XYZ file of C-alpha atoms in Angstrom:
204
model
C 12.296 -10.064 60.455
C 9.029 -8.815 61.514
C 6.155 -9.217 58.919
C 4.234 -6.335 59.660
C 0.335 -6.352 59.094
C -1.440 -2.931 58.397
C -5.030 -1.808 57.649
C -5.961 -2.179 54.124
C -8.965 -1.024 52.229
C -10.821 -3.598 49.646
C -12.701 -2.469 46.989
C -14.222 -5.030 45.068
C -17.408 -4.706 42.521
C -20.126 -7.061 41.418
C -20.812 -6.231 37.843
C -24.337 -7.479 36.856
C -26.373 -7.958 33.482
C -29.197 -7.177 33.910
C -30.593 -8.397 30.585
C -28.743 -11.754 30.485
C -29.417 -12.849 34.535
C -29.433 -16.805 34.865
C -32.352 -17.713 36.500
C -31.731 -21.470 36.686
C -30.934 -21.231 39.982
C -33.402 -18.919 41.428
C -35.521 -19.902 44.403
C -38.561 -18.190 46.110
C -37.705 -16.043 49.161
C -41.208 -16.641 51.210
C -42.080 -13.337 50.038
C -43.299 -14.422 46.550
C -39.925 -12.840 45.382
C -37.207 -14.874 43.466
C -33.791 -14.731 44.815
C -30.927 -14.764 42.094
C -27.349 -15.943 43.538
C -25.009 -13.900 41.722
C -21.411 -15.666 42.923
C -19.120 -14.189 45.522
C -18.011 -10.636 45.925
C -14.871 -11.549 47.448
C -13.722 -15.056 48.301
C -9.964 -16.748 49.729
C -8.952 -16.195 45.613
C -9.961 -12.968 45.067
C -8.346 -11.977 48.753
C -5.060 -13.905 47.486
C -5.344 -12.095 44.165
C -5.400 -8.649 45.427
C -2.821 -9.661 48.062
C -0.297 -10.275 45.154
C -1.122 -7.401 43.262
C -0.176 -5.085 46.374
C 3.300 -6.894 47.152
C 3.799 -6.877 43.011
C 3.210 -3.376 43.197
C 5.717 -2.560 45.890
C 8.258 -4.384 44.226
C 7.500 -2.518 41.222
C 8.303 0.998 43.297
C 11.448 -0.626 44.712
C 12.403 -1.600 41.175
C 11.601 1.846 39.727
C 13.678 3.379 42.658
C 16.897 1.261 41.750
C 16.181 2.544 38.314
C 16.153 5.825 39.298
C 19.589 5.646 40.892
C 20.920 4.425 37.957
C 19.678 7.136 36.086
C 21.371 9.307 38.636
C 24.915 7.625 38.020
C 24.465 7.845 34.635
C 23.967 11.638 34.727
C 26.512 11.996 37.748
C 29.345 10.187 35.558
C 28.327 12.799 32.437
C 28.347 15.796 33.965
C 31.343 15.469 37.051
C 33.550 12.694 35.247
C 34.753 9.682 37.078
C 35.144 9.620 40.589
C 38.689 10.129 41.297
C 38.983 11.654 45.294
C 36.135 13.307 47.324
C 35.365 16.517 45.666
C 32.658 18.885 47.411
C 31.012 20.136 44.241
C 30.469 16.622 42.870
C 28.989 15.720 46.534
C 26.669 18.668 46.267
C 25.538 18.029 42.754
C 24.490 14.356 43.524
C 22.774 15.427 46.591
C 21.311 18.795 45.826
C 20.652 18.101 42.419
C 20.284 14.621 41.211
C 19.034 13.268 44.399
C 16.603 15.978 45.200
C 12.709 16.312 44.916
C 12.827 19.178 42.659
C 14.699 16.704 40.030
C 11.663 14.301 38.982
C 11.726 10.887 37.588
C 10.774 12.248 34.764
C 12.985 15.195 34.346
C 15.761 12.368 34.851
C 14.327 10.547 31.731
C 14.198 13.107 29.548
C 17.566 14.789 30.419
C 18.993 10.985 30.160
C 17.340 10.918 26.776
C 19.350 13.869 25.615
C 22.665 12.422 27.156
C 22.466 9.037 25.693
C 21.244 10.709 21.979
C 23.861 13.470 22.103
C 26.693 11.086 22.913
C 25.541 8.298 21.026
C 25.730 6.196 23.849
C 23.065 3.615 22.360
C 22.818 2.797 18.952
C 19.927 2.293 16.482
C 16.671 0.642 18.264
C 18.113 1.185 21.357
C 17.667 4.876 22.232
C 13.798 4.611 21.230
C 13.545 1.309 23.466
C 15.400 3.017 26.756
C 12.550 5.843 26.355
C 9.634 3.558 25.841
C 10.723 1.600 28.272
C 11.382 4.260 30.880
C 8.035 5.727 29.965
C 6.426 2.407 30.765
C 8.070 2.232 34.177
C 7.182 5.984 35.264
C 3.082 5.163 34.470
C 3.227 1.766 36.061
C 5.325 3.260 39.464
C 2.550 5.920 39.443
C -0.158 3.954 39.025
C 0.581 1.712 42.200
C 2.037 4.389 44.138
C -1.031 6.458 43.847
C -3.599 4.157 42.412
C -6.141 1.611 44.202
C -5.798 -2.328 43.633
C -9.502 -3.195 43.248
C -11.436 -6.419 41.591
C -14.528 -6.718 39.967
C -15.936 -10.074 38.967
C -16.061 -9.578 35.196
C -12.428 -7.530 34.659
C -10.635 -9.322 37.460
C -7.842 -7.697 39.617
C -7.115 -4.164 38.016
C -5.415 -0.598 39.495
C -7.607 2.494 39.398
C -5.648 5.722 39.136
C -5.221 8.948 37.724
C -2.992 10.124 34.830
C -4.336 13.061 32.957
C -7.902 11.355 33.402
C -9.097 8.057 35.073
C -7.369 5.039 33.850
C -7.309 1.409 34.764
C -4.436 -0.998 34.452
C -5.526 -4.901 34.073
C -3.106 -7.264 36.143
C -2.869 -10.498 34.558
C -0.111 -13.032 34.525
C 0.580 -11.420 31.121
C 0.856 -7.720 32.409
C 3.267 -9.366 34.941
C 5.568 -11.063 32.727
C 5.465 -7.917 30.277
C 6.504 -5.565 33.072
C 9.364 -7.858 33.856
C 10.852 -7.967 29.971
C 10.163 -3.913 30.550
C 12.158 -3.861 33.840
C 15.033 -6.172 32.940
C 15.254 -4.348 29.177
C 15.350 -0.872 30.617
C 18.171 -2.155 33.518
C 20.475 -3.889 30.808
C 19.995 -0.350 28.735
C 20.833 2.422 31.078
C 24.288 -0.080 32.097
C 25.213 -0.318 28.590
C 24.937 3.253 28.220
C 26.943 4.109 31.235
C 29.391 1.117 29.999
C 29.791 2.940 26.644
C 30.190 6.184 28.574
C 32.743 5.190 30.642
C 34.780 3.470 27.991
C 35.363 7.115 26.383
C 38.616 8.483 26.578
C 38.691 11.983 29.047
C 38.581 14.310 26.671
C 35.788 13.056 24.680
């Protein structure tokens, strides 16, 4: 399959502490002024980090869509029961409500929470963990969907986005490891809740 290349804007910055400038490598420019090298604003390593952040950000968006479909599956099973044969009402509920843009990820998250709590589909700390990971996933999805990947010589790679105010998400290997754990936990918790729901007798 073709690997497409689309135009992208790169935003990089160089933060300077004017009180602690290293003059040891300063040279005269011939006009009586000292020129102090400040380092690279962008180079191959920085470009590769930004490209990797964008690529991983795309995976965050796709994985969030997968999580959202799992939430829809749980809600469909709860409200419409198990699939037996084609049912116009079931099909309409799935397409016109669950998959509609009118029902946001946030709304599905809250609705799933109510179903899980009301039906006791997860026990103990798992209920709170599900809400916590869903909240994190929603925040990260919004950051990568609407934010801008940037790089600063001091802060490194980060995503600048707006969510009730201007925010920044620092992109480090530790962050990616945490993100992987959160997505894995979320997928397993939603699947466990669905399995517990499916295991119940029809009249429960």
